Short mmCIF file of C-alpha atoms and ligand atoms in Angstrom, two decimals:
data_model
loop_
_atom_site.label_atom_id
_atom_site.label_comp_id
_atom_site.label_asym_id
_atom_site.label_seq_id
_atom_site.Cartn_x
_atom_site.Cartn_y
_atom_site.Cartn_z
CA UNK Q 42 0.00 0.00 0.00
CA UNK Q 43 2.73 2.43 1.00
CA UNK Q 44 6.04 2.20 -0.73
CA UNK Q 45 8.79 3.29 1.61
CA UNK Q 46 9.71 6.08 -0.70
CA UNK Q 47 6.21 7.43 -0.86
CA UNK Q 48 5.90 7.16 2.90
CA UNK Q 49 9.04 9.18 3.47
CA UNK Q 50 7.91 11.78 1.02
CA UNK Q 51 4.58 12.06 2.73
CA UNK Q 52 5.89 12.11 6.26
CA UNK Q 53 8.72 14.49 5.52
CA UNK Q 54 7.23 16.90 3.06
CA UNK Q 55 3.77 16.32 4.51
CA UNK Q 56 1.89 19.51 4.51
CA UNK Q 57 4.17 21.18 2.00
CA UNK Q 58 3.11 18.66 -0.61
CA UNK Q 59 -0.50 19.20 0.21
CA UNK Q 60 -0.93 22.62 -1.21
CA UNK Q 61 1.73 22.52 -3.87
CA UNK Q 62 0.60 24.28 -6.97
CA UNK Q 63 -2.96 25.06 -5.97
CA UNK Q 64 -2.74 27.97 -3.62
CA UNK Q 65 -5.53 30.47 -4.08
CA UNK Q 66 -3.60 33.22 -2.37
CA UNK Q 67 -0.35 33.91 -4.14
CA UNK Q 68 2.56 33.57 -1.75
CA UNK Q 69 0.70 31.71 0.96
CA UNK Q 70 2.09 28.48 2.36
CA UNK Q 71 0.45 25.60 4.16
CA UNK Q 72 0.69 25.57 7.95
CA UNK Q 73 2.49 22.32 8.75
CA UNK Q 74 1.27 20.03 11.51
CA UNK Q 75 4.73 20.27 13.06
CA UNK Q 76 4.77 24.04 13.40
CA UNK Q 77 4.85 26.87 15.87
CA UNK Q 78 1.20 27.68 15.10
CA UNK Q 79 0.11 24.17 16.11
CA UNK Q 80 2.19 24.22 19.29
CA UNK Q 81 0.85 27.66 20.22
CA UNK Q 82 -2.75 26.53 19.70
CA UNK Q 83 -2.09 23.58 22.02
CA UNK Q 84 -0.47 25.83 24.61
CA UNK Q 85 -3.59 28.04 24.64
CA UNK Q 86 -5.77 25.01 25.35
CA UNK Q 87 -3.62 23.56 28.11
CA UNK Q 88 -4.05 24.91 31.62
CA UNK Q 89 -1.06 24.80 33.95
CA UNK Q 90 -1.17 21.59 35.95
CA UNK Q 91 -3.87 19.99 33.80
CA UNK Q 92 -4.19 16.34 34.88
CA UNK Q 93 -2.75 13.79 32.47
CA UNK Q 94 -4.79 10.60 31.87
CA UNK Q 95 -2.73 7.70 30.62
CA UNK Q 96 -4.27 4.93 28.57
CA UNK Q 97 -2.91 2.06 26.50
CA UNK Q 98 -4.39 0.97 23.22
CA UNK Q 99 -3.22 -2.19 21.54
CA UNK Q 100 -4.59 -3.03 18.10
CA UNK Q 101 -4.56 -6.80 17.77
CA UNK Q 102 -6.33 -9.69 16.09
CA UNK Q 103 -8.84 -11.47 18.31
CA UNK Q 104 -11.62 -14.01 18.25
CA UNK Q 105 -14.83 -12.38 19.45
CA UNK Q 106 -18.25 -13.80 20.30
CA UNK Q 107 -20.93 -11.42 19.03
CA UNK Q 108 -23.59 -13.39 20.90
CA UNK Q 109 -23.86 -16.73 19.13
CA UNK Q 110 -21.73 -15.75 16.15
CA UNK Q 111 -17.98 -16.11 16.70
CA UNK Q 112 -15.66 -14.16 14.41
CA UNK Q 113 -11.97 -13.56 13.92
CA UNK Q 114 -11.43 -9.83 13.65
CA UNK Q 115 -9.20 -6.90 14.66
CA UNK Q 116 -9.79 -5.22 18.01
CA UNK Q 117 -8.36 -2.90 20.60
CA UNK Q 118 -7.20 -5.13 23.42
CA UNK Q 119 -9.25 -8.14 22.37
CA UNK Q 120 -12.55 -6.41 23.21
CA UNK Q 121 -15.46 -5.30 21.09
CA UNK Q 122 -15.97 -2.39 21.34
CA UNK Q 123 -12.62 -1.35 22.76
CA UNK Q 124 -12.52 -0.23 26.38
CA UNK Q 125 -14.10 3.18 26.80
CA UNK Q 126 -11.72 6.09 27.33
CA UNK Q 127 -13.15 8.62 29.78
CA UNK Q 128 -11.72 11.87 31.04
CA UNK Q 129 -12.76 15.42 31.88
CA UNK Q 130 -12.79 18.53 29.79
CA UNK Q 131 -9.41 20.28 29.94
CA UNK Q 132 -7.48 17.15 30.85
CA UNK Q 133 -4.61 15.78 28.81
CA UNK Q 134 -4.99 12.41 27.17
CA UNK Q 135 -1.73 10.49 26.95
CA UNK Q 136 -2.29 7.34 24.93
CA UNK Q 137 0.34 4.79 24.15
CA UNK Q 138 -0.66 2.98 20.95
CA UNK Q 139 0.85 -0.36 20.04
CA UNK Q 140 0.20 -1.96 16.69
CA UNK Q 141 0.07 -5.75 16.93
CA UNK Q 142 -1.78 -6.08 13.62
CA UNK Q 143 -0.18 -7.33 10.43
CA UNK Q 144 -1.03 -3.99 8.77
CA UNK Q 145 -0.08 -0.36 9.42
CA UNK Q 146 -2.58 1.58 11.52
CA UNK Q 147 -3.18 4.83 13.44
CA UNK Q 148 -5.63 6.19 16.00
CA UNK Q 149 -7.95 9.06 15.13
CA UNK Q 150 -9.88 10.85 17.90
CA UNK Q 151 -13.10 11.58 16.10
CA UNK Q 152 -14.61 14.98 16.84
CA UNK Q 153 -11.95 16.26 19.23
CA UNK Q 154 -10.51 19.72 18.49
CA UNK Q 155 -6.98 18.53 19.22
CA UNK Q 156 -3.52 19.54 18.11
CA UNK Q 157 -3.07 18.72 14.44
CA UNK Q 158 -0.02 16.50 14.83
CA UNK Q 159 -2.01 14.07 17.05
CA UNK Q 160 -4.95 13.62 14.67
CA UNK Q 161 -3.90 10.18 13.44
CA UNK Q 162 -4.08 10.67 9.68
CA UNK Q 163 -1.25 8.74 7.97
CA UNK Q 164 0.72 10.76 5.47
CA UNK Q 165 -0.88 14.00 6.59
CA UNK Q 166 -0.27 14.24 10.33
CA UNK Q 167 2.04 11.27 10.99
CA UNK Q 168 3.59 8.28 9.28
CA UNK Q 169 1.45 5.13 9.55
CA UNK Q 170 2.35 3.05 12.61
CA UNK Q 171 3.94 -0.09 11.24
CA UNK Q 172 3.21 -3.60 12.55
CA UNK Q 173 5.17 -4.20 15.72
CA UNK Q 174 5.77 -0.55 16.45
CA UNK Q 175 3.92 2.13 18.36
CA UNK Q 176 3.12 5.81 18.74
CA UNK Q 177 2.54 8.12 21.68
CA UNK Q 178 -0.46 10.41 21.35
CA UNK Q 179 -0.72 13.30 23.77
CA UNK Q 180 -3.12 16.23 23.54
CA UNK Q 181 -5.44 18.42 25.56
CA UNK Q 182 -9.14 17.63 25.25
CA UNK Q 183 -10.76 21.06 25.22
CA UNK Q 184 -14.48 20.29 24.97
CA UNK Q 185 -16.82 17.96 26.84
CA UNK Q 186 -18.92 15.54 24.88
CA UNK Q 187 -19.42 12.13 23.34
CA UNK Q 188 -16.63 11.20 20.95
CA UNK Q 189 -15.03 7.99 19.72
CA UNK Q 190 -11.77 6.67 18.37
CA UNK Q 191 -10.90 4.53 15.36
CA UNK Q 192 -8.03 3.93 12.91
CA UNK Q 193 -7.61 6.19 9.89
CA UNK Q 194 -6.14 3.60 7.55
CA UNK Q 195 -8.10 1.95 4.74
CA UNK Q 196 -11.39 0.36 5.78
CA UNK Q 197 -10.04 -0.82 9.15
CA UNK Q 198 -12.90 0.84 11.00
CA UNK Q 199 -15.24 -1.73 9.45
CA UNK Q 200 -13.44 -4.31 11.57
CA UNK Q 201 -13.67 -4.21 15.36
CA UNK Q 202 -11.35 -1.25 15.83
CA UNK Q 203 -13.41 1.37 17.65
CA UNK Q 204 -14.11 2.57 21.17
CA UNK Q 205 -16.09 5.36 22.90
CA UNK Q 206 -14.22 8.47 24.04
CA UNK Q 207 -16.25 10.27 26.69
CA UNK Q 208 -15.27 13.73 27.90
CA UNK Q 209 -17.17 14.69 31.03
CA UNK Q 210 -18.24 18.21 31.82
CA UNK Q 211 -17.92 18.93 35.55
CA UNK Q 212 -20.79 21.40 35.11
CA UNK Q 213 -23.21 18.77 33.76
CA UNK Q 214 -26.35 18.13 35.78
CA UNK Q 215 -26.21 14.71 37.36
CA UNK Q 216 -28.09 11.90 35.67
CA UNK Q 217 -29.46 8.92 37.57
CA UNK Q 218 -27.97 6.48 35.09
CA UNK Q 219 -25.90 6.54 31.94
CA UNK Q 220 -25.59 4.21 28.98
CA UNK Q 221 -22.99 4.47 26.23
CA UNK Q 222 -24.40 2.88 23.08
CA UNK Q 223 -22.11 2.28 20.13
CA UNK Q 224 -23.74 0.99 16.96
CA UNK Q 225 -22.08 -0.95 14.16
CA UNK Q 226 -22.72 -2.86 10.96
CA UNK Q 227 -20.80 -6.12 10.85
CA UNK Q 228 -19.35 -8.35 8.14
CA UNK Q 229 -15.78 -9.10 9.25
CA UNK Q 230 -15.13 -12.83 9.63
CA UNK Q 231 -18.66 -13.81 8.57
CA UNK Q 232 -18.86 -16.26 5.63
CA UNK Q 233 -15.23 -15.55 4.79
CA UNK Q 234 -15.82 -11.82 4.27
CA UNK Q 235 -13.63 -8.94 5.38
CA UNK Q 236 -13.69 -5.19 4.64
CA UNK Q 237 -10.70 -5.20 2.26
CA UNK Q 238 -12.24 -7.96 0.17
CA UNK Q 239 -15.52 -6.06 0.26
CA UNK Q 240 -13.86 -2.93 -1.10
CA UNK Q 241 -12.23 -4.99 -3.85
CA UNK Q 242 -15.61 -6.50 -4.67
CA UNK Q 243 -17.20 -3.04 -4.90
CA UNK Q 244 -14.41 -1.87 -7.19
CA UNK Q 245 -14.81 -4.88 -9.44
CA UNK Q 246 -18.57 -4.36 -9.63
CA UNK Q 247 -18.32 -0.64 -10.41
CA UNK Q 248 -20.82 2.08 -9.63
CA UNK Q 249 -24.50 1.26 -9.58
CA UNK Q 250 -26.59 3.85 -11.40
CA UNK Q 251 -26.04 6.62 -8.87
CA UNK Q 252 -27.56 9.14 -11.23
CA UNK Q 253 -30.76 7.12 -11.48
CA UNK Q 254 -34.04 8.46 -10.17
CA UNK Q 255 -34.24 8.22 -6.40
CA UNK Q 256 -35.67 4.83 -5.55
CA UNK Q 257 -34.37 3.29 -8.76
CA UNK Q 258 -31.04 2.27 -7.26
CA UNK Q 259 -30.11 -1.01 -5.69
CA UNK Q 260 -30.05 -2.21 -2.17
CA UNK Q 261 -32.87 -0.13 -0.70
CA UNK Q 262 -35.47 -1.72 1.52
CA UNK Q 263 -36.89 1.57 2.69
CA UNK Q 264 -40.43 0.84 1.67
CA UNK Q 265 -41.66 4.40 2.12
CA UNK Q 266 -41.10 7.39 -0.07
CA UNK Q 267 -40.94 11.03 0.96
CA UNK Q 268 -38.72 13.15 3.12
CA UNK Q 269 -40.70 12.43 6.26
CA UNK Q 270 -40.28 8.69 6.28
CA UNK Q 271 -37.05 8.37 4.26
CA UNK Q 272 -35.10 11.53 5.06
CA UNK Q 273 -31.88 10.26 3.54
CA UNK Q 274 -33.37 8.86 0.36
CA UNK Q 275 -33.98 5.22 -0.36
CA UNK Q 276 -30.41 4.11 -1.03
CA UNK Q 277 -29.34 2.78 2.35
CA UNK Q 278 -25.76 1.84 1.51
CA UNK Q 279 -23.36 0.01 -0.79
CA UNK Q 280 -22.63 -3.03 1.35
CA UNK Q 281 -24.91 -5.79 2.55
CA UNK Q 282 -24.50 -6.68 6.18
CA UNK Q 283 -25.91 -9.76 7.84
CA UNK Q 284 -25.41 -8.33 11.33
CA UNK Q 285 -25.91 -5.10 13.25
CA UNK Q 286 -24.39 -4.67 16.68
CA UNK Q 287 -25.00 -2.62 19.75
CA UNK Q 288 -21.90 -2.57 21.98
CA UNK Q 289 -20.54 -5.55 20.08
CA UNK Q 290 -23.62 -7.71 20.65
CA UNK Q 291 -26.27 -9.17 18.35
CA UNK Q 292 -29.97 -8.66 19.19
CA UNK Q 293 -30.23 -12.35 20.15
CA UNK Q 294 -27.89 -11.80 23.12
CA UNK Q 295 -27.97 -8.08 23.80
CA UNK Q 296 -26.24 -5.86 26.30
CA UNK Q 297 -28.56 -4.88 29.18
CA UNK Q 298 -28.56 -1.52 30.97
CA UNK Q 299 -30.21 -1.63 34.37
CA UNK Q 300 -31.79 1.28 36.22
CA UNK Q 301 -34.81 1.97 38.40
CA UNK Q 302 -38.27 3.14 37.34
CA UNK Q 303 -38.65 6.93 37.24
CA UNK Q 304 -34.93 7.40 36.88
CA UNK Q 305 -33.59 9.64 34.15
CA UNK Q 306 -31.07 7.85 31.99
CA UNK Q 307 -28.59 9.64 29.77
CA UNK Q 308 -27.91 7.64 26.62
CA UNK Q 309 -24.84 8.54 24.60
CA UNK Q 310 -25.37 7.25 21.06
CA UNK Q 311 -22.41 6.73 18.72
CA UNK Q 312 -22.67 5.41 15.17
CA UNK Q 313 -19.43 3.52 14.43
CA UNK Q 314 -20.82 1.77 11.35
CA UNK Q 315 -19.03 1.92 8.00
CA UNK Q 316 -22.00 2.00 5.65
CA UNK Q 317 -25.20 2.23 7.74
CA UNK Q 318 -27.27 5.02 9.26
CA UNK Q 319 -29.55 3.96 12.09
CA UNK Q 320 -33.03 4.97 13.21
CA UNK Q 321 -33.00 4.76 17.00
CA UNK Q 322 -35.93 4.46 19.43
CA UNK Q 323 -36.63 3.24 22.95
CA UNK Q 324 -39.81 1.16 23.07
CA UNK Q 325 -42.54 2.75 25.14
CA UNK Q 326 -40.60 5.97 25.69
CA UNK Q 327 -39.86 9.32 24.18
CA UNK Q 328 -36.28 10.52 24.02
CA UNK Q 329 -35.13 14.07 24.74
CA UNK Q 330 -32.19 15.06 22.57
CA UNK Q 331 -29.69 17.09 24.62
CA UNK Q 332 -26.44 17.07 22.61
CA UNK Q 333 -25.38 16.78 18.97
CA UNK Q 334 -21.81 15.64 18.26
CA UNK Q 335 -20.95 16.40 21.88
CA UNK Q 336 -22.36 19.92 22.19
CA UNK Q 337 -25.58 20.94 23.99
CA UNK Q 338 -28.78 21.76 22.11
CA UNK Q 339 -32.13 23.11 23.28
CA UNK Q 340 -33.81 19.87 24.37
CA UNK Q 341 -36.21 18.40 21.82
CA UNK Q 342 -38.46 15.44 22.49
CA UNK Q 343 -38.86 12.77 19.83
CA UNK Q 344 -39.92 9.16 19.41
CA UNK Q 345 -37.08 8.32 17.02
CA UNK Q 346 -33.93 9.88 15.64
CA UNK Q 347 -31.61 9.29 12.73
CA UNK Q 348 -27.87 8.93 13.30
CA UNK Q 349 -25.41 8.76 10.43
CA UNK Q 350 -21.95 7.20 10.43
CA UNK Q 351 -19.63 9.20 12.69
CA UNK Q 352 -22.46 11.19 14.31
CA UNK Q 353 -23.27 11.20 18.03
CA UNK Q 354 -26.38 12.21 19.91
CA UNK Q 355 -26.97 12.31 23.64
CA UNK Q 356 -30.55 11.80 24.75
CA UNK Q 357 -32.28 11.45 28.08
CA UNK Q 358 -35.05 8.97 28.77
CA UNK Q 359 -37.42 9.08 31.77
CA UNK Q 360 -37.75 5.41 32.49
CA UNK Q 361 -40.96 3.50 33.13
CA UNK Q 362 -41.08 0.20 34.96
CA UNK Q 363 -40.33 -2.89 32.90
CA UNK Q 364 -38.05 -4.25 30.21
CA UNK Q 365 -37.63 -2.20 27.04
CA UNK Q 366 -35.83 -2.49 23.73
CA UNK Q 367 -33.45 0.23 22.65
CA UNK Q 368 -33.60 -0.52 18.95
CA UNK Q 369 -31.51 0.83 16.08
CA UNK Q 370 -32.98 -0.07 12.71
CA UNK Q 371 -30.59 0.03 9.77
CA UNK Q 372 -32.00 2.94 7.74
CA UNK Q 373 -33.23 1.92 4.28
CA UNK Q 374 -31.77 -1.54 4.86
CA UNK Q 375 -33.15 -4.68 6.49
CA UNK Q 376 -32.06 -5.52 10.02
CA UNK Q 377 -31.39 -3.85 13.31
CA UNK Q 378 -29.21 -3.62 16.39
CA UNK Q 379 -30.69 -3.81 19.88
CA UNK Q 380 -29.90 -3.27 23.53
CA UNK Q 381 -32.16 -3.77 26.55
CA UNK Q 382 -33.07 -1.30 29.27
CA UNK Q 383 -34.34 -3.07 32.37
CA UNK Q 384 -35.88 -1.33 35.37
CA UNK Q 385 -37.53 -4.35 36.98
CA UNK Q 386 -38.38 -8.01 36.66
CA UNK Q 387 -39.75 -9.26 33.37
CA UNK Q 388 -39.16 -11.68 30.56
CA UNK Q 389 -36.13 -11.37 28.32
CA UNK Q 390 -37.02 -9.60 25.07
CA UNK Q 391 -37.35 -11.39 21.77
CA UNK Q 392 -34.80 -10.16 19.22
CA UNK Q 393 -37.66 -9.29 16.88
CA UNK Q 394 -39.78 -7.43 19.44
CA UNK Q 395 -41.87 -4.77 17.79
CA UNK Q 396 -40.81 -1.17 18.48
CA UNK Q 397 -43.67 1.05 17.31
CA UNK Q 398 -41.59 4.22 17.67
CA UNK Q 399 -39.36 3.13 14.77
CA UNK Q 400 -42.28 3.80 12.41
CA UNK Q 401 -42.29 7.50 13.22
CA UNK Q 402 -40.48 10.20 11.22
CA UNK Q 403 -37.03 10.39 12.82
CA UNK Q 404 -35.55 13.60 14.13
CA UNK Q 405 -32.54 14.90 12.21
CA UNK Q 406 -30.07 17.66 13.09
CA UNK Q 407 -31.97 20.27 11.08
CA UNK Q 408 -34.64 20.31 13.79
CA UNK Q 409 -32.18 21.20 16.55
CA UNK Q 410 -30.84 24.49 17.82
CA UNK Q 411 -27.59 24.99 19.67
CA UNK Q 412 -27.97 25.82 23.35
CA UNK Q 413 -26.95 29.41 24.07
CA UNK Q 414 -23.61 28.40 25.55
CA UNK Q 415 -22.76 26.33 22.47
CA UNK Q 416 -23.97 28.77 19.87
CA UNK Q 417 -21.54 29.83 17.16
CA UNK Q 418 -21.33 33.63 17.35
CA UNK Q 419 -23.41 35.25 14.60
CA UNK Q 420 -21.06 36.28 11.81
CA UNK Q 421 -21.09 36.31 8.03
CA UNK Q 422 -18.68 33.83 6.42
CA UNK Q 423 -15.56 35.33 4.87
CA UNK Q 424 -14.97 32.29 2.69
CA UNK Q 425 -17.47 29.93 1.13
CA UNK Q 426 -16.20 26.64 -0.22
CA UNK Q 427 -18.51 24.59 -2.37
CA UNK Q 428 -18.01 20.87 -1.71
CA UNK Q 429 -19.68 18.93 -4.53
CA UNK Q 430 -20.28 15.30 -3.72
CA UNK Q 431 -20.30 13.15 -6.81
CA UNK Q 432 -19.78 9.73 -8.29
CA UNK Q 433 -17.67 8.73 -11.24
CA UNK Q 434 -19.64 6.20 -13.24
CA UNK Q 435 -16.53 4.66 -14.80
CA UNK Q 436 -15.75 2.65 -11.67
CA UNK Q 437 -16.43 2.50 -7.96
CA UNK Q 438 -15.23 6.07 -7.45
CA UNK Q 439 -16.75 8.72 -5.20
CA UNK Q 440 -15.60 12.28 -5.77
CA UNK Q 441 -15.34 15.70 -4.16
CA UNK Q 442 -15.38 18.49 -6.73
CA UNK Q 443 -14.77 15.83 -9.40
CA UNK Q 444 -11.54 14.63 -7.82
CA UNK Q 445 -10.84 11.33 -6.15
CA UNK Q 446 -7.50 10.62 -4.52
CA UNK Q 447 -6.83 6.91 -4.58
CA UNK Q 448 -6.53 4.60 -1.61
CA UNK Q 449 -6.79 7.30 1.01
CA UNK Q 450 -3.40 8.55 -0.18
CA UNK Q 451 -3.41 11.72 1.80
CA UNK Q 452 -0.49 14.04 1.48
CA UNK Q 453 -0.87 13.96 -2.26
CA UNK Q 454 -1.62 17.37 -3.66
CA UNK Q 455 -4.86 16.10 -5.19
CA UNK Q 456 -6.28 16.32 -1.68
CA UNK Q 457 -5.78 19.98 -0.98
CA UNK Q 458 -8.89 21.59 -2.24
CA UNK Q 459 -10.00 23.90 0.51
CA UNK Q 460 -7.77 26.64 1.83
CA UNK Q 461 -8.47 28.76 4.89
CA UNK Q 462 -6.62 31.30 6.99
CA UNK Q 463 -6.61 31.34 10.78
CA UNK Q 464 -9.36 33.54 12.16
CA UNK Q 465 -11.74 33.19 9.24
CA UNK Q 466 -15.39 32.21 9.51
CA UNK Q 467 -15.67 29.53 6.85
CA UNK Q 468 -18.78 28.13 5.22
CA UNK Q 469 -18.79 24.72 3.56
CA UNK Q 470 -21.65 24.25 1.12
CA UNK Q 471 -22.16 20.54 0.58
CA UNK Q 472 -23.95 19.86 -2.69
CA UNK Q 473 -24.91 16.22 -3.08
CA UNK Q 474 -25.25 15.34 -6.74
CA UNK Q 475 -25.75 11.64 -6.02
CA UNK Q 476 -28.68 9.47 -4.99
CA UNK Q 477 -26.96 8.35 -1.82
CA UNK Q 478 -26.50 10.19 1.46
CA UNK Q 479 -23.03 11.17 2.67
CA UNK Q 480 -22.10 11.90 6.32
CA UNK Q 481 -19.42 14.55 5.80
CA UNK Q 482 -16.87 14.85 8.59
CA UNK Q 483 -14.41 17.65 9.26
CA UNK Q 484 -11.48 16.89 11.54
CA UNK Q 485 -10.32 19.17 14.34
CA UNK Q 486 -13.33 21.50 14.41
CA UNK Q 487 -16.93 21.54 15.53
CA UNK Q 488 -18.96 23.93 13.42
CA UNK Q 489 -22.67 24.61 13.18
CA UNK Q 490 -25.30 23.52 10.75
CA UNK Q 491 -26.70 26.55 8.94
CA UNK Q 492 -30.42 26.53 9.68
CA UNK Q 493 -33.22 29.07 9.46
CA UNK Q 494 -32.95 29.73 13.19
CA UNK Q 495 -29.46 31.21 12.92
CA UNK Q 496 -28.41 28.96 15.82
CA UNK Q 497 -27.86 25.62 14.15
CA UNK Q 498 -26.69 22.70 16.27
CA UNK Q 499 -22.97 22.19 16.63
CA UNK Q 500 -21.68 19.34 14.46
CA UNK Q 501 -18.48 17.77 13.17
CA UNK Q 502 -20.31 15.24 11.02
CA UNK Q 503 -23.09 16.47 8.76
CA UNK Q 504 -25.61 14.25 7.02
CA UNK Q 505 -26.15 15.32 3.43
CA UNK Q 506 -29.16 13.47 2.03
CA UNK Q 507 -29.54 12.34 -1.58
CA UNK Q 508 -29.74 15.37 -3.84
CA UNK Q 509 -29.58 17.81 -0.90
CA UNK Q 510 -27.54 20.94 -0.30
CA UNK Q 511 -26.47 21.53 3.30
CA UNK Q 512 -24.42 24.42 4.66
CA UNK Q 513 -22.05 24.26 7.60
CA UNK Q 514 -20.11 27.12 9.24
CA UNK Q 515 -17.03 26.96 11.41
CA UNK Q 516 -14.34 29.24 12.77
CA UNK Q 517 -10.80 28.53 11.62
CA UNK Q 518 -9.24 28.50 15.08
CA UNK Q 519 -7.23 25.27 14.99
CA UNK Q 520 -4.28 25.56 12.61
CA UNK Q 521 -3.00 22.57 10.69
CA UNK Q 522 -3.98 20.25 7.86
CA UNK Q 523 -7.32 18.52 8.37
CA UNK Q 524 -9.26 15.79 6.62
CA UNK Q 525 -12.68 16.58 5.21
CA UNK Q 526 -14.28 13.37 4.03
CA UNK Q 527 -17.29 11.14 3.78
CA UNK Q 528 -17.63 8.90 6.85
CA UNK Q 529 -18.92 6.06 4.76
CA UNK Q 530 -15.67 4.06 5.03
CA UNK Q 531 -16.03 2.69 1.50
CA UNK Q 532 -16.80 6.09 -0.02
CA UNK Q 533 -13.78 7.60 1.71
CA UNK Q 534 -11.47 4.90 0.41
CA UNK Q 535 -13.02 5.22 -3.04
CA UNK Q 536 -12.10 8.89 -3.27
CA UNK Q 537 -14.51 10.99 -1.19
CA UNK Q 538 -11.67 12.53 0.83
CA UNK Q 539 -10.08 15.93 0.81
CA UNK Q 540 -7.98 18.23 2.96
CA UNK Q 541 -8.86 21.53 4.57
CA UNK Q 542 -5.55 23.32 4.48
CA UNK Q 543 -4.66 26.23 6.76
CA UNK Q 544 -2.46 28.72 4.98
CA UNK Q 545 -0.25 31.44 6.33
CU1 C2O R 134 -14.10 9.42 12.21
CU2 C2O R 134 -11.65 11.04 9.41
O1 C2O R 134 -12.85 10.20 10.78
CU1 CU R 135 -20.39 9.06 1.05
#
């Protein structure tokens, strides 16, 4: 995958290669990840005497029981999901990563506004960590919220390599109970499949009529038309999964969260899937959405919500007495993940138990407003970048502004499409010219969805539905070189990746 020569070029020249030849501002140069600007930004975030939390992460092959289905896969520390990392806002995370896989890997801290040289993107922010070697990550975690971690190499995140990263806010109101729920679509080690073979299969098959009329594509089992019931369109994904997991478990043998009746439970939802959005509901309950991608929103009550790959929502649930399914239906696909919330005696739930709330129109981010404390200051954007999401019908190639870097080969100048300067308010206008949805993720920043209210929810991962245009604003306050890509793991590897490049 990486020739040594190419690796050295990428690691050494790194950022310089990124913007070569395509600078919009004559005379400007890319801000390297190993630079004074990056170190100064980190120094501003780090309080004197900030506690340092040490963790160890070891990527290794393991045999895992999903609950009746046993698979050989890749994990952190032999567990699925990996052990949760939890610390407080303002603390320093010091993570020793050891790679015991047979392939290079890295760790990316999804959603955290961290120092650019710790972002875990091979070729852009560090060399890939080779088998048998390691890397020390250390950075301040400036904002509370629900985050997660995963590799940023190939389609490794479609194996078992993911874990929750929870940053507590000392100012949070107490909750009676808390559940961290991490959702996944699963194929690794089932019927001889694995994500790399799946990507090869997609490439051999080529693109399926992505310019066809909505509903005319393949793979959809949505059943309903219309924005209300199918907000993302009817094309649920590119890959067929037999299994959907909640905290590494199949619905037949689910994880159980226990609490008492009348308690208020905080549920932190994370979608770690590669190719699946989920519609989430708690049987017999309404959910109150309190946070989007880690940041507080004005609470909104709903029966179901939609969560795309890479997104997080925190909700609260006022629990009744009994045994209830927390169900996550694969959106526009067949199948679901499930956990159980138990507040008293009662029969175990059947894996197929009906959850009426899943039939309701799910809440999406557009219906949320940032809480006052989390609101992006009102300001007109100084730069607007159009980010056109497309497909190249000549193969399995997904594009951004008609370009598609191959094999996640970041550091190549084909990636550097979006230049910003520190201090700017930047608007990204995502224009989806395809019949599939794309969860677009920006590293190192949490911006705001542009909504009619003028106080859109804070997000780092934005769902752009089939044929939709969605705008997203952020402040360029974290210098470096940052990935901007589709969080469908297969789309990213097939070209839907780019770099937001700070210039000076
Ligand atoms: Cu969660 Cu670039 O990724
Ligand atoms: Cu995509």
